[in-house]
XYZ file of C-alpha atoms in Angstrom:
764
model
C 79.874 176.133 130.039
C 79.998 179.332 127.899
C 82.662 182.054 128.617
C 81.392 185.665 128.092
C 83.605 187.919 125.919
C 86.070 190.316 127.767
C 87.097 193.782 126.524
C 90.454 193.705 124.752
C 91.828 196.510 126.985
C 91.201 194.424 130.029
C 92.995 191.535 128.370
C 95.856 193.922 127.432
C 96.191 195.266 130.985
C 96.111 191.789 132.399
C 98.805 190.745 129.931
C 100.945 193.844 130.832
C 100.363 193.174 134.504
C 101.720 189.649 134.133
C 104.682 190.887 132.106
C 105.731 194.003 134.037
C 104.371 193.425 137.504
C 102.306 195.659 139.736
C 104.868 198.395 140.566
C 106.074 199.086 137.061
C 102.601 199.129 135.576
C 101.128 201.125 138.448
C 103.917 203.703 138.244
C 103.467 203.977 134.523
C 99.677 204.231 134.699
C 99.877 206.648 137.667
C 102.274 208.848 135.747
C 99.921 208.729 132.805
C 96.916 209.569 135.031
C 98.785 212.399 136.721
C 99.740 213.848 133.432
C 96.199 213.467 132.158
C 94.727 215.084 135.313
C 97.224 217.957 135.097
C 96.405 218.547 131.486
C 92.701 218.289 132.230
C 92.997 220.796 135.149
C 94.944 223.183 133.009
C 92.412 222.941 130.263
C 89.459 223.508 132.604
C 91.211 226.462 134.233
C 91.834 228.055 130.933
C 88.302 227.545 129.740
C 86.616 228.717 132.956
C 88.871 231.460 134.172
C 90.576 232.562 131.106
C 93.832 231.741 132.709
C 95.776 229.007 134.533
C 94.855 228.477 138.170
C 97.815 226.668 139.580
C 96.110 226.096 142.878
C 93.439 224.169 141.162
C 95.992 222.317 139.106
C 98.058 221.437 142.209
C 94.938 220.380 144.095
C 93.937 218.092 141.250
C 97.486 216.811 141.029
C 97.631 216.165 144.762
C 94.312 214.398 144.805
C 95.310 212.346 141.828
C 98.529 211.304 143.526
C 96.700 210.346 146.691
C 93.651 208.671 145.243
C 95.208 207.340 142.016
C 97.338 204.572 143.565
C 94.425 203.261 145.538
C 92.143 203.313 142.567
C 94.808 201.764 140.372
C 95.551 199.085 142.982
C 91.858 198.279 143.136
C 91.558 198.244 139.382
C 94.672 196.114 138.978
C 93.427 193.722 141.591
C 90.102 193.442 139.881
C 91.818 192.985 136.534
C 94.113 190.331 138.017
C 91.194 188.518 139.575
C 89.202 188.856 136.406
C 92.121 187.518 134.391
C 92.622 184.612 136.829
C 88.912 183.930 136.717
C 89.022 184.096 132.949
C 91.993 181.719 132.802
C 90.237 179.394 135.179
C 87.142 179.543 133.102
C 89.097 178.911 129.923
C 90.975 176.024 131.543
C 87.704 174.663 132.862
C 86.232 175.006 129.418
C 89.175 173.135 127.892
C 88.968 170.466 130.538
C 85.252 170.247 129.938
C 85.886 169.789 126.216
C 88.529 167.159 126.906
C 86.222 165.427 129.338
C 83.435 165.593 126.794
C 85.709 164.133 124.163
C 86.851 161.348 126.530
C 83.294 160.765 127.497
C 82.185 160.534 123.878
C 85.149 158.238 123.101
C 84.273 156.066 126.073
C 80.654 156.012 124.965
C 81.682 154.984 121.450
C 84.077 152.331 122.833
C 81.354 151.118 125.141
C 78.894 150.938 122.258
C 81.524 149.071 120.163
C 82.201 146.652 123.000
C 78.495 146.128 123.429
C 78.163 145.384 119.725
C 81.197 143.101 119.830
C 79.816 141.307 122.833
C 76.545 140.904 121.007
C 78.414 139.495 118.002
C 80.555 137.284 120.230
C 77.464 136.051 121.952
C 75.834 135.337 118.625
C 79.036 133.632 117.370
C 79.161 131.635 120.563
C 75.605 130.536 120.037
C 76.396 129.636 116.432
C 79.564 127.788 117.545
C 77.548 125.892 120.112
C 75.008 125.045 117.426
C 77.795 123.957 115.061
C 79.442 121.963 117.823
C 76.161 120.258 118.597
C 75.685 119.587 114.871
C 79.271 118.285 114.545
C 78.786 116.064 117.571
C 75.654 114.670 115.976
C 77.446 114.203 112.655
C 80.391 112.544 114.366
C 78.096 110.237 116.190
C 76.356 109.472 112.909
C 79.703 109.024 111.100
C 80.991 106.835 113.890
C 77.852 104.762 113.696
C 78.170 104.521 109.887
C 81.881 103.695 110.255
C 81.052 100.953 112.704
C 78.415 99.663 110.319
C 80.837 99.876 107.356
C 83.580 98.236 109.410
C 81.173 95.479 110.323
C 80.116 95.201 106.672
C 83.727 95.156 105.428
C 84.645 92.640 108.085
C 81.686 90.505 107.032
C 82.722 90.799 103.381
C 86.350 89.965 104.204
C 85.307 87.026 106.352
C 82.898 85.752 103.702
C 85.460 86.155 100.903
C 86.731 82.920 99.344
C 90.191 84.548 99.229
C 92.367 84.487 102.310
C 93.726 87.698 103.834
C 96.169 88.552 106.590
C 98.065 91.572 107.901
C 101.424 91.442 109.650
C 102.761 94.498 111.477
C 106.299 95.853 111.344
C 107.438 93.339 113.944
C 106.286 90.437 111.757
C 103.400 89.414 113.994
C 99.952 88.614 112.658
C 97.721 91.613 113.404
C 94.597 90.694 111.447
C 93.183 87.927 109.250
C 89.900 86.676 107.834
C 87.969 83.453 108.281
C 89.412 81.892 105.120
C 92.924 82.306 106.503
C 91.854 80.666 109.753
C 90.276 77.773 107.835
C 93.318 77.372 105.607
C 95.759 77.446 108.520
C 93.495 75.196 110.587
C 93.778 77.512 113.611
C 91.438 80.140 115.136
C 92.353 83.834 115.147
C 93.176 83.680 118.863
C 96.081 81.344 118.086
C 97.293 83.455 115.156
C 97.037 87.148 116.077
C 99.959 88.671 117.940
C 102.296 85.792 117.178
C 105.098 85.072 114.728
C 104.761 82.201 112.207
C 107.612 80.415 113.981
C 105.519 80.431 117.171
C 102.570 78.819 115.389
C 104.113 76.313 113.014
C 106.907 73.839 113.278
C 110.042 74.610 111.314
C 109.219 72.107 108.591
C 105.569 73.138 108.247
C 105.791 76.933 107.884
C 103.923 77.746 104.667
C 106.237 78.997 101.939
C 103.739 81.741 101.196
C 104.447 83.258 104.619
C 108.198 82.801 104.348
C 108.208 84.974 101.227
C 106.848 87.887 103.307
C 110.401 88.653 104.399
C 111.390 89.322 100.788
C 108.562 91.859 100.400
C 109.402 93.736 103.612
C 113.101 93.786 102.728
C 112.747 94.972 99.134
C 109.644 97.108 99.800
C 108.037 95.981 96.548
C 104.941 94.043 95.545
C 105.310 90.298 95.020
C 102.964 87.881 93.235
C 103.646 84.160 93.267
C 101.901 80.796 93.158
C 102.479 78.649 96.236
C 101.468 75.163 97.228
C 100.224 74.512 100.780
C 99.219 71.316 102.511
C 96.378 71.946 104.957
C 95.728 70.217 108.278
C 93.813 67.447 106.460
C 96.781 66.681 104.237
C 95.080 68.131 101.158
C 97.318 69.963 98.683
C 96.088 73.471 97.871
C 97.417 76.095 95.467
C 97.138 79.832 96.121
C 98.009 82.852 94.042
C 99.569 85.057 96.720
C 99.858 88.820 96.352
C 102.075 90.534 98.929
C 101.897 94.332 99.293
C 103.990 96.466 101.684
C 101.855 98.732 103.895
C 102.921 102.342 104.612
C 101.681 105.125 106.890
C 101.108 108.764 105.865
C 104.805 109.554 106.288
C 105.769 106.727 103.933
C 107.142 104.587 106.749
C 106.678 100.847 106.400
C 104.315 99.601 109.095
C 103.596 96.087 107.917
C 102.508 93.854 105.089
C 99.207 92.829 103.517
C 98.842 89.331 102.105
C 96.067 88.220 99.751
C 95.646 84.641 98.563
C 93.278 83.287 95.916
C 92.585 79.584 95.748
C 93.712 78.452 92.294
C 93.771 74.744 93.035
C 91.209 73.946 90.341
C 93.102 76.078 87.836
C 96.397 74.397 88.708
C 94.859 70.969 88.362
C 93.399 72.005 85.017
C 96.777 73.369 83.921
C 98.508 70.173 84.980
C 95.903 68.117 83.144
C 96.259 70.347 80.115
C 100.039 70.119 80.265
C 99.833 66.344 80.503
C 97.405 66.260 77.598
C 99.711 68.567 75.665
C 102.683 66.304 76.402
C 100.676 63.215 75.480
C 99.630 64.889 72.259
C 103.239 65.821 71.542
C 104.389 62.257 72.216
C 101.647 60.904 69.967
C 102.492 63.308 67.153
C 106.211 62.627 67.576
C 105.624 58.874 67.446
C 103.287 59.160 64.474
C 105.675 61.498 62.668
C 108.582 59.169 63.367
C 106.648 56.244 61.906
C 105.657 58.299 58.842
C 109.233 59.445 58.386
C 110.432 55.880 57.792
C 108.648 55.489 54.419
C 109.398 59.144 53.681
C 113.121 58.501 54.083
C 112.717 55.679 51.600
C 111.074 58.032 49.115
C 113.838 60.616 49.534
C 116.658 58.087 49.339
C 115.309 56.132 46.389
C 114.377 59.304 44.506
C 117.910 60.612 45.036
C 119.244 57.364 43.558
C 116.754 57.665 40.709
C 117.994 61.189 39.964
C 121.548 59.866 39.797
C 120.510 57.432 37.037
C 119.847 58.101 33.353
C 116.328 59.479 32.905
C 114.334 61.218 30.225
C 113.792 64.946 30.707
C 110.148 64.515 31.726
C 111.050 61.622 34.069
C 113.812 63.697 35.674
C 111.374 66.592 36.140
C 108.820 64.314 37.785
C 111.481 62.689 39.962
C 112.733 66.110 41.010
C 109.195 67.070 41.962
C 108.869 63.854 44.016
C 112.200 64.581 45.698
C 111.367 68.206 46.590
C 107.879 67.182 47.717
C 109.249 64.500 50.046
C 111.992 66.800 51.319
C 109.480 69.553 52.045
C 107.175 67.058 53.737
C 110.087 66.014 55.934
C 110.639 69.629 56.962
C 106.942 69.954 57.718
C 107.220 66.905 59.968
C 109.744 68.857 62.024
C 107.001 71.380 62.791
C 104.480 68.619 63.484
C 106.802 67.126 66.091
C 107.023 70.442 67.891
C 103.520 71.891 67.513
C 104.033 74.522 70.155
C 106.187 76.434 67.658
C 103.003 77.271 65.771
C 101.237 78.159 69.023
C 104.133 80.450 69.939
C 104.509 81.765 66.370
C 108.141 80.755 66.557
C 108.544 79.055 63.192
C 112.099 78.831 61.941
C 112.714 80.621 58.658
C 115.853 79.413 56.849
C 116.763 81.414 53.766
C 118.566 79.906 50.782
C 119.695 81.151 47.401
C 117.025 79.800 45.020
C 116.871 79.891 41.226
C 113.325 81.144 40.823
C 112.593 79.636 37.399
C 113.508 76.102 38.482
C 111.669 76.565 41.766
C 108.447 77.646 40.038
C 108.813 74.822 37.509
C 108.780 72.263 40.337
C 105.594 73.884 41.638
C 104.167 73.783 38.095
C 104.782 70.019 37.834
C 102.941 69.427 41.071
C 100.066 71.742 40.118
C 99.601 70.099 36.709
C 99.336 66.677 38.341
C 96.586 67.676 40.775
C 94.770 69.678 38.078
C 94.734 66.680 35.738
C 92.844 64.682 38.355
C 89.862 67.071 37.968
C 90.444 67.872 34.301
C 91.321 71.471 35.046
C 93.664 73.610 32.994
C 96.782 74.993 34.632
C 98.512 78.171 33.536
C 101.874 79.506 34.673
C 102.662 83.178 34.103
C 106.298 83.928 34.966
C 107.866 87.380 34.763
C 111.414 86.895 36.034
C 114.776 87.075 34.243
C 116.493 83.850 33.319
C 119.074 82.469 35.736
C 117.649 84.712 38.492
C 118.567 83.761 42.069
C 116.580 85.076 45.049
C 116.978 84.710 48.782
C 113.927 82.784 50.014
C 112.901 79.971 52.329
C 111.947 77.418 49.647
C 110.308 74.997 52.066
C 107.963 77.613 53.500
C 107.133 79.226 50.163
C 106.517 75.813 48.599
C 104.338 74.812 51.551
C 102.195 77.945 51.192
C 101.844 77.597 47.410
C 100.944 73.918 47.612
C 98.332 74.694 50.225
C 96.791 77.456 48.097
C 96.916 75.327 44.930
C 95.294 72.372 46.702
C 92.497 74.644 47.952
C 92.060 76.152 44.490
C 91.689 72.711 42.911
C 89.422 71.505 45.727
C 86.915 74.330 45.248
C 87.028 74.568 41.450
C 84.764 72.246 39.464
C 85.749 73.460 36.008
C 87.902 76.083 34.402
C 91.492 77.023 35.149
C 94.024 77.347 37.936
C 96.703 79.993 37.396
C 99.996 80.651 39.135
C 101.347 84.144 38.548
C 104.937 84.978 39.478
C 106.588 88.368 39.051
C 109.760 89.950 40.386
C 109.113 93.560 41.477
C 112.106 95.865 41.622
C 111.251 99.354 42.810
C 112.496 100.758 46.100
C 112.824 97.217 47.441
C 113.001 93.858 45.697
C 109.805 91.843 46.195
C 108.437 88.589 44.843
C 104.758 88.663 43.859
C 102.920 85.323 43.725
C 99.240 84.863 42.866
C 97.108 81.719 42.894
C 93.974 82.354 40.817
C 91.053 79.989 40.310
C 87.657 80.026 38.600
C 85.930 78.268 41.486
C 82.914 79.040 43.616
C 84.517 82.043 45.326
C 84.271 83.305 48.906
C 81.576 85.633 50.228
C 82.487 88.966 51.785
C 81.443 88.050 55.340
C 83.593 84.889 55.204
C 86.685 86.709 53.940
C 87.074 88.374 57.344
C 87.518 84.974 59.043
C 88.949 82.830 56.268
C 92.464 82.983 57.776
C 91.305 82.124 61.323
C 92.551 78.890 62.839
C 90.082 75.990 62.436
C 87.593 78.169 60.566
C 85.456 76.248 58.097
C 82.815 77.857 55.935
C 79.160 77.450 56.824
C 78.201 78.018 53.195
C 76.545 74.824 51.963
C 78.034 75.245 48.503
C 81.563 74.875 49.843
C 83.233 71.569 50.556
C 83.725 72.576 54.161
C 83.639 69.010 55.395
C 86.981 68.424 53.683
C 90.152 69.478 55.553
C 90.914 70.645 59.075
C 90.496 74.384 58.660
C 94.111 75.195 59.548
C 95.727 75.401 56.109
C 95.078 79.076 55.372
C 95.864 80.101 58.957
C 99.215 78.292 58.866
C 99.941 79.750 55.428
C 99.329 83.285 56.641
C 101.516 82.658 59.700
C 104.326 81.386 57.454
C 104.093 84.362 55.106
C 104.108 86.837 57.990
C 107.073 85.007 59.533
C 108.908 85.808 56.275
C 107.863 89.491 56.712
C 105.438 89.177 53.806
C 101.686 89.539 53.338
C 98.915 87.198 52.200
C 95.697 88.812 50.962
C 92.522 87.650 49.266
C 90.256 89.025 46.546
C 87.134 87.029 45.780
C 83.447 87.144 44.991
C 80.865 84.404 45.012
C 80.729 82.530 41.707
C 83.674 84.417 40.182
C 86.614 82.581 41.713
C 89.344 83.685 44.113
C 92.796 85.258 43.955
C 95.264 84.757 46.820
C 98.164 87.198 46.565
C 101.528 86.677 48.286
C 104.035 89.508 48.503
C 107.448 88.555 49.927
C 110.467 90.786 50.505
C 113.606 89.301 48.989
C 116.860 90.276 47.350
C 118.815 89.285 44.294
C 121.849 87.119 44.958
C 124.586 85.822 42.735
C 124.641 82.303 41.368
C 126.191 80.024 44.037
C 129.541 78.634 43.091
C 129.911 74.884 43.279
C 133.144 74.015 45.016
C 134.315 70.466 45.429
C 134.999 69.707 49.062
C 137.569 66.954 49.505
C 137.278 64.899 52.631
C 139.598 62.005 53.627
C 138.209 58.489 53.704
C 136.700 57.801 57.143
C 135.584 54.830 59.182
C 132.132 55.716 60.444
C 129.948 53.951 62.986
C 126.299 54.421 61.971
C 123.828 53.802 64.828
C 120.382 53.532 63.180
C 117.559 51.096 63.950
C 115.436 51.609 60.792
C 116.888 49.465 57.958
C 115.663 51.747 55.189
C 117.227 54.835 56.784
C 120.430 52.914 57.390
C 120.541 51.674 53.785
C 120.203 55.189 52.384
C 122.789 56.659 54.776
C 125.258 53.838 54.045
C 124.811 54.368 50.296
C 125.456 58.118 50.599
C 128.550 57.615 52.744
C 129.992 54.791 50.627
C 129.496 56.906 47.480
C 131.900 59.362 49.122
C 134.476 56.640 49.795
C 133.850 56.113 53.495
C 133.723 52.786 55.346
C 130.508 52.325 57.331
C 129.946 50.002 60.296
C 126.252 49.636 61.136
C 124.726 49.090 64.593
C 120.933 48.712 64.976
C 120.766 48.970 68.777
C 122.454 50.922 71.506
C 123.914 47.757 72.987
C 125.499 46.839 69.635
C 126.857 50.370 69.318
C 128.531 50.279 72.722
C 130.010 46.849 71.956
C 131.449 48.094 68.644
C 132.867 51.167 70.352
C 134.748 48.882 72.730
C 136.115 46.606 69.996
C 136.747 48.957 67.052
C 139.882 51.048 67.386
C 139.936 52.856 64.033
C 136.649 54.754 64.235
C 136.756 58.355 63.025
C 133.118 59.369 63.533
C 129.859 58.204 65.127
C 126.548 59.011 63.411
C 124.087 58.549 66.274
C 120.301 58.213 65.951
C 118.411 59.629 68.940
C 115.644 56.993 69.058
C 116.737 53.367 69.420
C 114.755 50.325 70.564
C 116.773 49.732 73.759
C 118.092 53.164 74.768
C 118.212 56.809 73.727
C 120.983 58.570 71.883
C 121.828 60.823 74.817
C 122.543 57.760 76.998
C 125.068 56.496 74.436
C 126.636 59.951 74.117
C 127.005 60.298 77.909
C 128.603 56.863 78.121
C 131.088 57.782 75.384
C 132.096 61.056 77.041
C 132.753 59.216 80.310
C 135.160 56.759 78.672
C 138.711 58.046 78.361
C 139.448 56.466 74.961
C 136.098 57.660 73.495
C 136.072 61.125 75.045
C 137.373 62.877 71.924
C 135.665 60.735 69.274
C 133.404 63.040 67.167
C 129.646 62.475 67.555
C 127.101 63.711 65.000
C 123.462 63.335 65.981
C 120.790 62.167 63.509
C 117.286 63.339 64.419
C 114.031 64.374 62.836
C 113.931 67.238 65.334
C 117.391 68.734 65.714
C 116.322 71.325 68.284
C 114.766 68.724 70.569
C 117.851 66.543 70.207
C 120.097 69.448 71.224
C 117.928 70.034 74.297
C 118.182 66.360 75.286
C 121.968 66.505 74.850
C 122.388 69.678 76.898
C 125.646 69.450 78.829
C 127.126 66.802 76.509
C 129.692 67.816 73.924
C 128.582 66.827 70.430
C 130.231 67.845 67.194
C 127.205 68.371 64.990
C 123.614 67.494 64.188
C 121.927 66.455 60.938
C 118.203 66.433 60.258
C 116.596 63.340 58.782
C 116.165 62.628 55.926
C 119.807 63.374 55.241
C 120.576 66.294 52.989
C 123.702 65.632 50.914
C 124.891 69.241 51.001
C 124.538 69.436 54.774
C 126.328 66.093 55.121
C 129.243 67.237 52.951
C 129.523 70.556 54.766
C 129.555 68.896 58.183
C 132.184 66.322 57.217
C 134.291 69.143 55.779
C 134.022 71.112 59.020
C 135.171 68.120 61.053
C 137.842 66.591 58.801
C 138.845 69.089 56.088
C 139.821 72.473 57.584
C 141.159 73.804 54.272
C 137.890 73.040 52.526
C 136.013 74.606 55.423
C 138.028 77.806 55.066
C 137.223 77.931 51.355
C 133.543 77.419 52.077
C 133.377 80.045 54.823
C 134.821 82.738 52.631
C 131.360 82.805 51.035
C 128.771 83.823 53.658
C 126.309 80.991 54.205
C 122.584 81.541 54.003
C 122.195 80.519 57.643
C 124.714 83.150 58.756
C 122.964 85.669 56.553
C 119.700 84.762 58.272
C 121.241 85.138 61.729
C 123.420 88.181 61.027
C 123.080 91.508 59.272
C 126.153 90.978 57.110
C 125.944 94.339 55.345
C 125.982 96.198 58.667
C 128.756 94.008 60.061
C 130.953 94.476 56.995
C 130.421 98.228 57.159
C 131.311 98.306 60.869
C 134.351 96.093 60.279
C 135.663 98.512 57.664
C 134.879 101.606 59.747
C 135.709 100.460 63.293
C 137.983 97.486 62.821
C 137.876 93.889 63.921
C 139.056 94.451 67.514
C 136.361 97.059 68.222
C 133.636 94.784 66.886
C 134.908 91.891 68.998
C 134.800 94.096 72.092
C 131.246 95.118 71.236
C 130.240 91.467 70.781
C 131.779 90.545 74.156
C 129.975 93.442 75.819
C 126.677 92.284 74.298
C 127.391 88.740 75.552
C 127.768 90.162 79.084
C 124.569 92.217 78.826
C 122.381 89.582 77.130
C 121.503 87.596 80.316
C 120.468 90.820 82.027
C 118.222 91.793 79.112
C 116.553 88.370 79.072
C 116.166 88.297 82.869
C 114.546 91.737 82.795
C 112.062 90.569 80.152
C 111.368 87.407 82.155
C 110.797 89.440 85.324
C 108.321 91.735 83.587
C 106.596 88.735 81.985
C 106.228 87.046 85.386
C 104.667 90.217 86.834
C 102.661 90.728 83.592
C 103.757 94.338 83.206
C 103.290 94.863 79.466
C 104.749 98.377 79.105
C 107.876 97.516 81.093
C 108.232 94.296 79.074
C 108.037 96.288 75.825
C 110.664 98.737 77.117
C 113.016 95.840 77.918
C 112.417 94.328 74.465
C 113.093 97.713 72.866
C 116.408 97.957 74.718
C 117.420 94.477 73.569
C 116.387 95.279 70.005
C 118.649 98.328 69.917
C 121.585 96.442 71.423
C 121.199 93.528 68.973
C 121.064 95.855 65.967
C 124.298 97.510 67.124
C 126.204 94.221 66.781
C 124.411 92.956 63.665
C 122.346 90.160 65.256
C 119.600 90.250 62.632
C 117.318 87.501 63.936
C 117.602 88.572 67.587
C 116.710 92.116 66.577
C 113.652 90.956 64.605
C 112.462 88.716 67.425
C 112.876 91.511 69.995
C 110.888 93.777 67.662
C 108.064 91.204 67.631
C 108.097 91.130 71.431
C 107.990 94.929 71.494
C 104.864 94.905 69.289
C 102.889 92.488 71.510
C 99.500 93.796 72.631
C 97.781 90.911 74.453
C 100.429 88.249 75.126
C 99.892 84.833 76.647
C 102.194 85.362 79.612
C 102.764 81.702 80.460
C 103.661 80.838 76.870
C 105.789 83.960 76.714
C 107.908 82.805 79.664
C 108.679 79.531 77.853
C 109.394 81.424 74.642
C 111.933 83.630 76.392
C 113.891 80.597 77.599
C 114.072 79.248 74.029
C 114.819 82.748 72.770
C 117.787 83.010 75.148
C 119.244 79.701 73.963
C 118.799 80.660 70.302
C 120.342 84.088 70.898
C 123.379 82.424 72.478
C 123.818 80.257 69.372
C 123.512 83.299 67.119
C 126.042 85.107 69.282
C 128.442 82.190 68.747
C 127.867 82.540 64.990
C 128.696 86.237 65.312
C 132.005 85.395 67.011
C 132.803 82.916 64.234
C 132.090 85.500 61.567
C 134.182 88.188 63.267
C 137.084 85.801 63.884
C 137.276 84.508 60.291
C 140.156 85.683 58.142
C 139.352 88.799 56.141
């Protein structure tokens, strides 16, 4: 609707009419009209009549007064109605605009809702399509899951390994066919029941009993268990127990996996038996060989005590050192697993290098003469120079290299080069040089491998066992040295040994006085007995000899003045440990000192575990060791004099420089407290290493070895520290051998700890 425009005067009158009302406005307008009519009448009168005609003016005035109100009332009414109509029209126009706006807004909202409904309808259709697709996919996934479950179940049932699952209540919730076969019961008799409901108390498999440990500790467990099936057949399983958790980390059961290792166990048992049989054979053979060897050592020692020419004395000394070294090698032959475990004992001594090399020279000249070869010794070392070395091991390596050099050299020269290097560290350089057939480059990579023998037809590979160079390298590395090779075919070979060492002072010879003793010697080999009796009688002792265990026990009952028993471990009628146990059970023999004689001291100490013995001597008898032991037992003053000089063995066990420095800085009491603390911690360190070895966790095992290494270095246990360092450097260990090594390592560490106490307790 369109509102036509209204004259402003009309709008003004309508506004005045609303403000003033009818009477006021009418009176005002009437007065204005009257005045206008009067003025108009006067003006007309003047213009027409040339004067004022009051009658005309009054008539006009009267008419105006009569007609004016009516006209004004009509006009005002019309104006009022017009204004009301105008207001109505304006209000209608506004309402129309508002309605139009609402209508347009409603139309827009309706259009929006229509569009939204279209979108919702389309989304609904898409959702329905997606839902249909998801339903199809779920059906397909469910079908695939059922197929996979069936496949997994088939795989589990067809697996040669047994499997079972026990829920949080301990009941069997699932198992495979192998478990049913092993248990001899179908799944219906196993699932939903406790082991105690299925088996009798004395027939519950130990593998299942260990489940409680896994659920309690919430940790994985691996163990080998033996199980006797329903047919009475003994089976071995490697069981792996794993705790089972839900998404919230709550334990909801246990998974058990078992692999049949019966064949492996039988093979291991057969191998262990073969290994034991081999050890017994080697021990027996070595014991039989040691009898003539003891004769060589004893008679050569007597020969050295007689008047000889210089050349004869040199040869006799070479025979003596050769036999003594061979005896030490027999100790390793008896216990071959030391080589397998790379646990060779290294015993350092203060050696005069010129005399040591001269003994080697005598031996080398003899074997060179047999093939008409020249021998040359080049020695660059000061006179009267003493070094800390293991003479037996160094001599063994040099003899091996010299024998090989002579074996593979047809003509020319064999040279032994010896030089003392003193730069940042003191080192001994040894070279064995030959002019033989040489070694090709491709063979040099394997020449130090165990049992390796050259395939080169020019070499005498049929001679020897192929272990000499491998053992030599192992010995050199055990002494923290290196063994390298330089060679070319047809130009000879040069084996170079570089050993760390240190200069030591000339050992002082102190006479150790020991009172005359009455000694019972229990030895079944006449030659060994003759040599031992001669050595003891030279020192003024009275010796009573017994060849059997029965004779020994009879003499112990009848002789009242015995001061010492020297006891051989192998006798024709009984073993040495049986005699020792019998003595310790008798009241009058309980405190009689016993010193064991054995070719293998370590094995003897293991056999005598739990029996108090007062010492052990290796056969053939070493006079220095014999004198030292007798002094320890019967001459305390001489022992004190001897212990004021640190022994080589203590130096090998202990880091004396570090200990002396700590003693000066911290004091004796502090060091003793540290040693006691280490003694308390040592079993925990070893047990931790054993635990990690059992579980074959290499990194954790190395961490435990590193911890032990640091603790041992803090108290000066040199050998324990070095051994822990070797364990820390392992890359691919033989875990079963490692477990046995750790047991021996613990025992050795305890002995070294006792040596540490002795060193700390000695008078400063």
